[in-house]
Structure formats: C-alpha cells, structure tokens
PDB file of C-alpha atoms and ligand atoms in Angstrom:
ATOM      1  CA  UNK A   1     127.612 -62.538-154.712  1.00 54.00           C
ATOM      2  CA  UNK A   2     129.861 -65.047-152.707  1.00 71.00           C
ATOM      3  CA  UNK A   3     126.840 -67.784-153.060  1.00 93.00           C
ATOM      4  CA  UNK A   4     124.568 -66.185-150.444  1.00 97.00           C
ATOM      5  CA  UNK A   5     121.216 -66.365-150.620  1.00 98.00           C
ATOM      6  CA  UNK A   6     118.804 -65.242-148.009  1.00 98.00           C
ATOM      7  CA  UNK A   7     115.255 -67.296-147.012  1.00 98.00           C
ATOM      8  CA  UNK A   8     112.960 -64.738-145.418  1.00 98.00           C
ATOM      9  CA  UNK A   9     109.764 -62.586-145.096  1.00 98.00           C
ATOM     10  CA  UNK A  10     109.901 -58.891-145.718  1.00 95.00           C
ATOM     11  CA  UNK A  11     107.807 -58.025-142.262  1.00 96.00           C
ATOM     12  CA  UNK A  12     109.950 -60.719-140.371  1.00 98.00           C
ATOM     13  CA  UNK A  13     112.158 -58.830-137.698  1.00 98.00           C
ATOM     14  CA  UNK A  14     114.451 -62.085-137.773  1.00 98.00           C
ATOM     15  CA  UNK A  15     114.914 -61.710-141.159  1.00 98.00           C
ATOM     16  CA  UNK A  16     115.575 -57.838-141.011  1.00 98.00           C
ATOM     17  CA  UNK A  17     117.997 -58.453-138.004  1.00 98.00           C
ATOM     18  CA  UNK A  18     119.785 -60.664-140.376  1.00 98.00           C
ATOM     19  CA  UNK A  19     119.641 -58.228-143.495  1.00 98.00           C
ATOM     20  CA  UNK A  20     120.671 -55.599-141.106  1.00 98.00           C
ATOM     21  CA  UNK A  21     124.223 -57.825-140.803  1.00 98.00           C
ATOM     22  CA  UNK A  22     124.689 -58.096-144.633  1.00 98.00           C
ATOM     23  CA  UNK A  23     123.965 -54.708-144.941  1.00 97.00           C
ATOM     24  CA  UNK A  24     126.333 -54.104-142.266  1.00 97.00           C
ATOM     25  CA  UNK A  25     129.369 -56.104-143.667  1.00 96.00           C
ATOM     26  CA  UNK A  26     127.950 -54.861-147.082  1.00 96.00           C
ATOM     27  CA  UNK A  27     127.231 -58.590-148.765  1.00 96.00           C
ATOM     28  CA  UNK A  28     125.541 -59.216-151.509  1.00 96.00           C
ATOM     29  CA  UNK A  29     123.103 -61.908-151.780  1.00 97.00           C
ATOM     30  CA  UNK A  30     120.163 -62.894-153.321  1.00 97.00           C
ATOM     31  CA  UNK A  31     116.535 -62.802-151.731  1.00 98.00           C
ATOM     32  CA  UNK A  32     114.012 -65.276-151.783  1.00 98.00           C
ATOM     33  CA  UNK A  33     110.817 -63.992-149.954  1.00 98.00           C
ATOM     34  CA  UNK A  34     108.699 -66.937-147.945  1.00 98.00           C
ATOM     35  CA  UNK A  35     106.229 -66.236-145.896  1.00 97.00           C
ATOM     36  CA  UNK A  36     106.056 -68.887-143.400  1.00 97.00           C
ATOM     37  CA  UNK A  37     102.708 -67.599-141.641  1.00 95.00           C
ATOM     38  CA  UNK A  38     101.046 -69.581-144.978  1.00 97.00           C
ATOM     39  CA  UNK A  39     100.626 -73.051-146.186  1.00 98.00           C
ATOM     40  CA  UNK A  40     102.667 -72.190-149.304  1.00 98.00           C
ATOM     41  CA  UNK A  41     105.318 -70.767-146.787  1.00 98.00           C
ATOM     42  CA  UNK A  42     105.420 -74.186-144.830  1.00 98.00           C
ATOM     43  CA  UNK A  43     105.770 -76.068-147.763  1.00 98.00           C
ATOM     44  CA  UNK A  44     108.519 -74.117-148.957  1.00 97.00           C
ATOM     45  CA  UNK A  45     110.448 -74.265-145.726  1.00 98.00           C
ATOM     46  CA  UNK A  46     110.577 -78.186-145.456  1.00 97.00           C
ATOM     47  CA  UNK A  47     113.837 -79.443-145.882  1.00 95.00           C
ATOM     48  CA  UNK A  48     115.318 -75.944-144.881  1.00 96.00           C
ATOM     49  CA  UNK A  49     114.362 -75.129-141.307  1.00 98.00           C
ATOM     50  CA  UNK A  50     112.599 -78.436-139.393  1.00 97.00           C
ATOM     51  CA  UNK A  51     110.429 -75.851-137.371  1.00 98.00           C
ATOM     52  CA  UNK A  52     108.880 -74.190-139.997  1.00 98.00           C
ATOM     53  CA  UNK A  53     110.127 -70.597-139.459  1.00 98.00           C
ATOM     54  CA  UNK A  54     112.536 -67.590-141.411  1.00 98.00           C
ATOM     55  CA  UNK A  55     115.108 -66.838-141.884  1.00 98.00           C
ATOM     56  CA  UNK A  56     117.430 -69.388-143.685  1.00 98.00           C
ATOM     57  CA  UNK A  57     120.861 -68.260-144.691  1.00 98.00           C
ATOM     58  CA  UNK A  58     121.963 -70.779-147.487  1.00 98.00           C
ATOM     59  CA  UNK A  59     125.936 -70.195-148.316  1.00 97.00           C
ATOM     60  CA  UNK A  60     126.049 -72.476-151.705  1.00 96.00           C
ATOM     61  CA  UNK A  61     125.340 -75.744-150.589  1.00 96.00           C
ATOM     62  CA  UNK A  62     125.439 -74.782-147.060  1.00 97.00           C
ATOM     63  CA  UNK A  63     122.017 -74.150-145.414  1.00 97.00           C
ATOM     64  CA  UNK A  64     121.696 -72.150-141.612  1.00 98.00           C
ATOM     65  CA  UNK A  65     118.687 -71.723-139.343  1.00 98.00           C
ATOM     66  CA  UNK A  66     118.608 -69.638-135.929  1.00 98.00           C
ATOM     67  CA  UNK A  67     119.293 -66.036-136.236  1.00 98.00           C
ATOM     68  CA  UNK A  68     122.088 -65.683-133.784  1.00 98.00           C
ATOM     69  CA  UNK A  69     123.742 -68.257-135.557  1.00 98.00           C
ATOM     70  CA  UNK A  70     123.369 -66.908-139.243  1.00 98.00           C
ATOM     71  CA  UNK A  71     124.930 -63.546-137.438  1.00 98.00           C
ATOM     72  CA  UNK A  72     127.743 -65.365-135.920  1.00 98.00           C
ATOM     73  CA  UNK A  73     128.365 -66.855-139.441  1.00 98.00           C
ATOM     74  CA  UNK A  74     127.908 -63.762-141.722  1.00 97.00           C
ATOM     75  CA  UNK A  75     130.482 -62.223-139.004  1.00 96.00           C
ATOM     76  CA  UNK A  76     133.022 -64.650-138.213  1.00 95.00           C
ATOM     77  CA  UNK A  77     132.802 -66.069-142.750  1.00 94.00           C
ATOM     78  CA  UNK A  78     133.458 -62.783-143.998  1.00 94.00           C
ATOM     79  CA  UNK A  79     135.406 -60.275-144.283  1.00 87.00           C
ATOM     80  CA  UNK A  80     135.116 -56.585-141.511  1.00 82.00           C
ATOM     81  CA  UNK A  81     133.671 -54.687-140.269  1.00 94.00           C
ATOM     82  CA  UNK A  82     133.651 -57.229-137.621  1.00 95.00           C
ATOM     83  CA  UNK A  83     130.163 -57.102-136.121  1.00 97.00           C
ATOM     84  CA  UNK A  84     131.533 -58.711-132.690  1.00 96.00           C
ATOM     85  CA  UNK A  85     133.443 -56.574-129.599  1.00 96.00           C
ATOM     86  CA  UNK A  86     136.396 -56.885-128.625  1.00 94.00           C
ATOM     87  CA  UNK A  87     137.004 -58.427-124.926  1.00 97.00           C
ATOM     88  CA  UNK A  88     135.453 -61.378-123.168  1.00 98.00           C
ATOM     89  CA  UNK A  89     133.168 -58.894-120.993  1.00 98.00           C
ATOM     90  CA  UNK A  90     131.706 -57.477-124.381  1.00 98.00           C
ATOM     91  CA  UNK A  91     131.043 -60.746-126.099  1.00 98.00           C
ATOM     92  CA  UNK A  92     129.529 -61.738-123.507  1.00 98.00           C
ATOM     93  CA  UNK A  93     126.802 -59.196-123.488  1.00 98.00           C
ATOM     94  CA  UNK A  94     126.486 -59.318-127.129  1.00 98.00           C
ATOM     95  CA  UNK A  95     125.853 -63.055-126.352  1.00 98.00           C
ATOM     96  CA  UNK A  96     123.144 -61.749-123.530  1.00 98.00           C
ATOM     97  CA  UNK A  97     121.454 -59.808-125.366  1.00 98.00           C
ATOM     98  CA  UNK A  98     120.981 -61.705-128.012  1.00 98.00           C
ATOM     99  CA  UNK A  99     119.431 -64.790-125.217  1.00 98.00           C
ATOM    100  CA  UNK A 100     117.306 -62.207-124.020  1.00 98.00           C
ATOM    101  CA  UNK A 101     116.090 -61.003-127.187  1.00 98.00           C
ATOM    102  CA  UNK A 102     115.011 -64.969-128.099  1.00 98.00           C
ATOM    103  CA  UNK A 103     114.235 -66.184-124.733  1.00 98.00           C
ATOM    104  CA  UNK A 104     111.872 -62.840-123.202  1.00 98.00           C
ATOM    105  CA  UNK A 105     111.975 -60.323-125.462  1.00 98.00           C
ATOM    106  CA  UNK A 106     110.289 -61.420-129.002  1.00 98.00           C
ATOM    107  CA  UNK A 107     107.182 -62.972-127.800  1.00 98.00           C
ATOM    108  CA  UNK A 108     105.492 -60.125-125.543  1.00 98.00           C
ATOM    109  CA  UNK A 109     107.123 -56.818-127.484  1.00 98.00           C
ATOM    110  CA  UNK A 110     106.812 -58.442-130.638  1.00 98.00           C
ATOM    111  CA  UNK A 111     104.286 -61.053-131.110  1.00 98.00           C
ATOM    112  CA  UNK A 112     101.730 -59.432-128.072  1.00 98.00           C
ATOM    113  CA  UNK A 113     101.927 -55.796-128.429  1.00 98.00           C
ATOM    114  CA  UNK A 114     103.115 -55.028-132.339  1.00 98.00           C
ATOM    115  CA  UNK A 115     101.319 -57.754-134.148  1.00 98.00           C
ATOM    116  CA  UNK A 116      97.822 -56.590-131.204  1.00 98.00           C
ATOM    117  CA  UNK A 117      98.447 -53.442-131.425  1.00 98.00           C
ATOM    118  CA  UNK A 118      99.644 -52.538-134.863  1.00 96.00           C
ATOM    119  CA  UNK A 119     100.186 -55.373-137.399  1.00 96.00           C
ATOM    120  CA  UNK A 120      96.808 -57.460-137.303  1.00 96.00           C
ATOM    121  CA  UNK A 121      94.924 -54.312-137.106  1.00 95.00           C
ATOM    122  CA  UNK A 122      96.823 -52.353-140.524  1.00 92.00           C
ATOM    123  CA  UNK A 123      95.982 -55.810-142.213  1.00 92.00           C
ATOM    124  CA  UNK A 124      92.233 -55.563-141.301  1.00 94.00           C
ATOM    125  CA  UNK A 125      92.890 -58.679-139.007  1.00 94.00           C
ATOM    126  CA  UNK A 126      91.015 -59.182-135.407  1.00 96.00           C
ATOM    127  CA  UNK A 127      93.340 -58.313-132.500  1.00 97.00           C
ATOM    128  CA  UNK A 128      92.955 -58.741-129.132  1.00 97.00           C
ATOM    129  CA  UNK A 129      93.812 -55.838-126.683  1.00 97.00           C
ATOM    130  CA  UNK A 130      94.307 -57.836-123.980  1.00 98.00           C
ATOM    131  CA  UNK A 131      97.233 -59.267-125.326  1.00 98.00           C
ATOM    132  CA  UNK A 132      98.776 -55.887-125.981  1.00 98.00           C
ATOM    133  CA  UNK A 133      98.267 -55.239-122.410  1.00 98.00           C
ATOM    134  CA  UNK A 134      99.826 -58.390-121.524  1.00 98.00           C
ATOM    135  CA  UNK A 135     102.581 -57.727-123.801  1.00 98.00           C
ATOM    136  CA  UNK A 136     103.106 -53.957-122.288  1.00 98.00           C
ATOM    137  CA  UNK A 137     102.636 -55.547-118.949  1.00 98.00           C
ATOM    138  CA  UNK A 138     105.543 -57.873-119.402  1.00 98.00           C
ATOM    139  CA  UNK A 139     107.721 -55.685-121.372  1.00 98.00           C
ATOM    140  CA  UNK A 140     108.857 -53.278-118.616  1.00 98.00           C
ATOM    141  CA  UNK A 141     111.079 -56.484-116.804  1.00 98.00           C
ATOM    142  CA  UNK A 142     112.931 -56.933-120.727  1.00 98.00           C
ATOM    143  CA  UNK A 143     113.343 -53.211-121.226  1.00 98.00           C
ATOM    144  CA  UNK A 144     115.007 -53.040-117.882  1.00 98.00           C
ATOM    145  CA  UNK A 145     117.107 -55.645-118.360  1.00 98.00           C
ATOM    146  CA  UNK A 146     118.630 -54.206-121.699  1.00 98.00           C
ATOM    147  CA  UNK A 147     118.240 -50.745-120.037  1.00 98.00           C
ATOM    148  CA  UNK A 148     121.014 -51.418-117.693  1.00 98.00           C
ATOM    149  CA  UNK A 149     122.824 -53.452-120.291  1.00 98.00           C
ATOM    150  CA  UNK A 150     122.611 -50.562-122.334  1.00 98.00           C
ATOM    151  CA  UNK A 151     123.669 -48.031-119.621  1.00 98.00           C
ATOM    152  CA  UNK A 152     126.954 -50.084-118.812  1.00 98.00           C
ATOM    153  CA  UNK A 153     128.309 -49.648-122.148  1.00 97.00           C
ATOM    154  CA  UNK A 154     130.380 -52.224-123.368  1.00 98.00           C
ATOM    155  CA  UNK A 155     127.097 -52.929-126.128  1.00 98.00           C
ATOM    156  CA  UNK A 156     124.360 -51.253-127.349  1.00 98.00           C
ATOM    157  CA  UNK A 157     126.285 -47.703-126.794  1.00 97.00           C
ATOM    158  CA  UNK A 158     125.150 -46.424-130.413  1.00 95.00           C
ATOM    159  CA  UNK A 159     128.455 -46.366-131.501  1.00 93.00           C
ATOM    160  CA  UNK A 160     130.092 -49.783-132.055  1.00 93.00           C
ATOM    161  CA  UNK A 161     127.975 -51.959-133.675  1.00 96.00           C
ATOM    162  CA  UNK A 162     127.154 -55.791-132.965  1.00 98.00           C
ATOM    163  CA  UNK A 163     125.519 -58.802-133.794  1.00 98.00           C
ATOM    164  CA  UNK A 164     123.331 -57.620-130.771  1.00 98.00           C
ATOM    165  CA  UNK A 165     122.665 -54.823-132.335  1.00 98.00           C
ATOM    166  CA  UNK A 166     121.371 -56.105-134.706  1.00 98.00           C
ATOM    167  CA  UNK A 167     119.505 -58.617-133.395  1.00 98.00           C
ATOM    168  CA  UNK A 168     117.638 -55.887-131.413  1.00 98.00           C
ATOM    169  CA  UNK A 169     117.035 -53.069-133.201  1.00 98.00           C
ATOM    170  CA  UNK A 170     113.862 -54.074-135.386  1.00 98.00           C
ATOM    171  CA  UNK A 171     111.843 -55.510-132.471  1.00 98.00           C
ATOM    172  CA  UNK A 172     112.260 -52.154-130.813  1.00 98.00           C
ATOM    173  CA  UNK A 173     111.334 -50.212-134.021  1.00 98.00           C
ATOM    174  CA  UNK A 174     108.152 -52.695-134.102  1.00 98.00           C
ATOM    175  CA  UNK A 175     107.684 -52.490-130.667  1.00 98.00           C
ATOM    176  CA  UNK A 176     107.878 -48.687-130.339  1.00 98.00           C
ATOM    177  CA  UNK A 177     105.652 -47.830-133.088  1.00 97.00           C
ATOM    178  CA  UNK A 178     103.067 -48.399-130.238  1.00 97.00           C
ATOM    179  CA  UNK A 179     102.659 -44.639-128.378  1.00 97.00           C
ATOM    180  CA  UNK A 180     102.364 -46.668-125.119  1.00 98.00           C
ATOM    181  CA  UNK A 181     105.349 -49.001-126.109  1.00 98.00           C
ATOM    182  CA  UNK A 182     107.160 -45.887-127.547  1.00 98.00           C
ATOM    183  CA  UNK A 183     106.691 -43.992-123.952  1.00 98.00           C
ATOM    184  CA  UNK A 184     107.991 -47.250-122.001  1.00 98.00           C
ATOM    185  CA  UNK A 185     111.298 -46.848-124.181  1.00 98.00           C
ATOM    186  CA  UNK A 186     111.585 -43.495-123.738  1.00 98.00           C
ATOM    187  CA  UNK A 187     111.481 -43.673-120.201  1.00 98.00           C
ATOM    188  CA  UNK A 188     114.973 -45.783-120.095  1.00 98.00           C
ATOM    189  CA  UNK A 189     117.368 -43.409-121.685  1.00 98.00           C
ATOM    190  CA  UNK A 190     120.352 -45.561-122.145  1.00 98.00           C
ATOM    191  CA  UNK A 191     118.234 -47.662-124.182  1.00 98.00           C
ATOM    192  CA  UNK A 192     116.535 -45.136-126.021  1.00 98.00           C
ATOM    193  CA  UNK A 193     119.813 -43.009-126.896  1.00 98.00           C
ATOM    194  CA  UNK A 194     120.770 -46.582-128.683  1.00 98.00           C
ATOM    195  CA  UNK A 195     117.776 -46.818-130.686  1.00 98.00           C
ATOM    196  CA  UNK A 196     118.038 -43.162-131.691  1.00 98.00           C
ATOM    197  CA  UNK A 197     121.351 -43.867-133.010  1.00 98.00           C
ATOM    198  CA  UNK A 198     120.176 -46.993-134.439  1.00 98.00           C
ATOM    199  CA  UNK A 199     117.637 -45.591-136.653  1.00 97.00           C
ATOM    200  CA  UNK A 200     120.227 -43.150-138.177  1.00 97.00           C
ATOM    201  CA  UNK A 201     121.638 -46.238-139.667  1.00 97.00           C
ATOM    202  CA  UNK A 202     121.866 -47.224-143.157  1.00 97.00           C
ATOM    203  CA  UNK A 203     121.411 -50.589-142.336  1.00 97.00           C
ATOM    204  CA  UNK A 204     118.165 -49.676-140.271  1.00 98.00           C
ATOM    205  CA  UNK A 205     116.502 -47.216-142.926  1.00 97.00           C
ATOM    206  CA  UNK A 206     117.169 -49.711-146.024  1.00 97.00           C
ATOM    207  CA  UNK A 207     115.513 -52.628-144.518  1.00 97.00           C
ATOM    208  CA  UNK A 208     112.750 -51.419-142.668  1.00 97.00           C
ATOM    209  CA  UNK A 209     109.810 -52.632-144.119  1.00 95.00           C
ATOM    210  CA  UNK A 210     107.588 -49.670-146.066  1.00 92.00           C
ATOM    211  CA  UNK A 211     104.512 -50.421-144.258  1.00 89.00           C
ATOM    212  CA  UNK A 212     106.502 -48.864-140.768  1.00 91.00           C
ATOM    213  CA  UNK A 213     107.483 -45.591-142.749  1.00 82.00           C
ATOM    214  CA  UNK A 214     104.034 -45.479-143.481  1.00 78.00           C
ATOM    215  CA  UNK A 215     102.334 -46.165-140.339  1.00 78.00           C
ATOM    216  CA  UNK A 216     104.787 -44.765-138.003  1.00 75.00           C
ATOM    217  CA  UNK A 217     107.045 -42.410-139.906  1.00 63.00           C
ATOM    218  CA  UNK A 218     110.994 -42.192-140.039  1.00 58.00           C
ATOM    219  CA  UNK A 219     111.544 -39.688-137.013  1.00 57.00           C
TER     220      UNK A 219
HETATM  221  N1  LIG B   1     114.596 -68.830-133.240  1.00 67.87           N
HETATM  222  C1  LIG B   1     114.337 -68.367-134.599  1.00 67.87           C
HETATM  223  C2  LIG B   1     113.044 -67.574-134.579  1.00 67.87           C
HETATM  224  C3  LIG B   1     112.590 -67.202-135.978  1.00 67.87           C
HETATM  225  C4  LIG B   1     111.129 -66.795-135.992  1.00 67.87           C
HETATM  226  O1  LIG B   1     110.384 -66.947-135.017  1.00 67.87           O
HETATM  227  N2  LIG B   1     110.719 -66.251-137.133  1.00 67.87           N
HETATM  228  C5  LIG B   1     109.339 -65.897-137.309  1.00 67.87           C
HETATM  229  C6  LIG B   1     109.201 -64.673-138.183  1.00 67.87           C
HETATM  230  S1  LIG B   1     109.856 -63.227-137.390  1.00 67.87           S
HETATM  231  C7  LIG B   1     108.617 -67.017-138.006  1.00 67.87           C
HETATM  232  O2  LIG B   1     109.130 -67.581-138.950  1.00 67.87           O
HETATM  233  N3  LIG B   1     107.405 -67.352-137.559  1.00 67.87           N
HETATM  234  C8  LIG B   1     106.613 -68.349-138.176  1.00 67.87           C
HETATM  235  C9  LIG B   1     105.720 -69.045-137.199  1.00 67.87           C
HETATM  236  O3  LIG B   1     105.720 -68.678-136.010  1.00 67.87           O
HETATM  237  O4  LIG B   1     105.027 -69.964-137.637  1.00 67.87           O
HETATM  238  C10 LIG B   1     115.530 -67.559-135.097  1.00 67.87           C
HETATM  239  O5  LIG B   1     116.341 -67.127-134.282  1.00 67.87           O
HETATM  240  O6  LIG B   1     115.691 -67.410-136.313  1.00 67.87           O
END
C-alpha cells in the first residue's frame, strides 16, 4: 500500500487525472470518496485543502493539494515507469500543458460545456445553454494551442506517456462527449490521434467514471 491514500470525487476529472498516474505507475492506495460540491464535502476537506476542493494525496502523515503537484510527487516518490520525458524541451511542454490545462482549459471545456451540456442535465439539474456556447466559443483558442503542441511531438504523441497526459486526458473525454465538442476535436488531428490512443489505455478505461460509458459509450 506504501501509505497512500487518495481524497477525491468519483466524477472529479482532477481526481481521475490523478488516479490515471497511480494506475499508471501501478500504486496501490486507498480511496476515500468526498464530494466537495456539498456541505458534508466542505467539512470534510478543512484541514486538508484550504480552498475547499479534490483531490488530496495524503502519503502517511504527509498531505498534498494541486494536481500537478500530486503528479510530480507520485512520479518523482516512486518507483518507473517514469511519467516525465526525457529532455529539457519535453519537460517543458509537459509543464505547458499542464498550465494550460489549469489556467484556460478546465473552466470553459469542463465546467461551461460538460457540466451545461451533459452533467447538470443527466442529474436532472437546470443548465444553461448559453454557457455551453460560451464554453464551445472559447474552446477553439485551448484546442489550438494543444493542437500544435500535440502536432510537434515531443508530448501528447500517444505513445510516451506523461504527467500531461494525464492531466489532460479526462477533460477531453468530458469535453468530447458533447457531439459539437466531439466535432471541434476531431477537426485537430494531432490532438485527436492522442486522445484515440488515450482511450485505449488501461489507465483511461478503469477510471472513467460509469455514468460516461453510459451516456457516451466506450468507442
Ligand atoms: N487547482 C486544483 C483544482 C481542483 C478542482 O478544481 N477540483 C474540483 C473538482 S474537479 C473541485 O474540487 N471543485 C469544487 C468546487 O469548485 O467547489 C488542482 O489542480 O487540484
């Protein structure tokens, strides 16, 4: 078990990206599910992560918050596959990426077009289509970005996987489970080769939550 225990909430794509690493580096660790969009959630969080959100990587008496950094410390604490490139150029992007990802990507792709246009609506919840279009609006800029990223090859090439990768991946399943969201991928083929080989993952397939094989299918 090497003393690992995991804070998060099963339709969290920070906590997937995260699971996605264990599963990666093939850790074992326990689970503690908390979902922080509830009162109960909040209250568990205090004294774990001062902002209130998941996931929390505790490591016996250590405790972690901030994805990027969990990554960098499931990577760099245990033993390979190493999830980080070799080079300065490549670490760099993985480093990109995952900045993008936080910074541009998670609030339109995620919290404007998946939670509008699929999440609120499978749990009966109102959801505003103007946000998705906002969301689908601002996407195109983000998908660009990581389209040319992706295109250069040095991360995100489908074959050697990241922390990046990682990070990544489950937005873009959430976000593409949208048709319009899906078609906006699909039009960047660099990007969409990667998430093609991305969902033939282990790592992808065992932590995506069941809802999205329900909704969307597997491919
Ligand atoms: N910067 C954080 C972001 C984590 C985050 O936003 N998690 C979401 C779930 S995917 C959350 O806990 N949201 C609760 C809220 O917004 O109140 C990280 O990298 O871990």
């Amino acid at each position: 078990m090497k003393g690992l225990a995991l804070i998060g909430f099963e339709h969290s794509v920070y906590t997937r990206a995260v699971r996605m690493a264990l599963h990666e580096k093939d850790l074992a660790y326990d689970y503690d599910e908390v979902d922080p969009f509830t009162p109960a959630g909040q209250a568990a969080l205090v004294g774990m992560h001062p902002f209130g959100r998941v996931p929390v990587l505790r490591h016996y008496a250590f405790v972690l918050y901030e994805t990027a950094a969990i990554l960098g410390y499931l990577d760099d604490g245990f033993d390979a596959p190493p999830l980080w490139p070799k080079g300065a150029k490549a670490r760099a992007r993985v480093i990109q990426v995952e900045g993008i990802v936080d910074s541009y990507l998670y609030q339109p792709l995620v919290r404007q077009v998946f939670s509008h246009g699929i999440y609120l609506p499978h749990l009966g919840e109102s959801a505003d289509p103007e946000t998705v279009a906002a969301g689908l609006a601002a996407s195109g800029t983000v998908l660009d970005a990581l389209e040319e990223i992706a295109g250069a090859g040095l991360v995100l090439n489908g074959r050697d996987i990241t922390r990046a990768d990682c990070h990544l991946a489950p937005m873009i399943d959430y976000f593409a489970a949208l048709p319009e969201a899906r078609a906006l991928l699909e039009a960047r083929p660099a990007l969409a080769h990667w998430f093609g080989s991305m969902a033939e993952r282990g790592s992808f397939a065992q932590t995506r939550p069941d809802f999205m094989d329900r909704l969307v299918g597997t491919d």
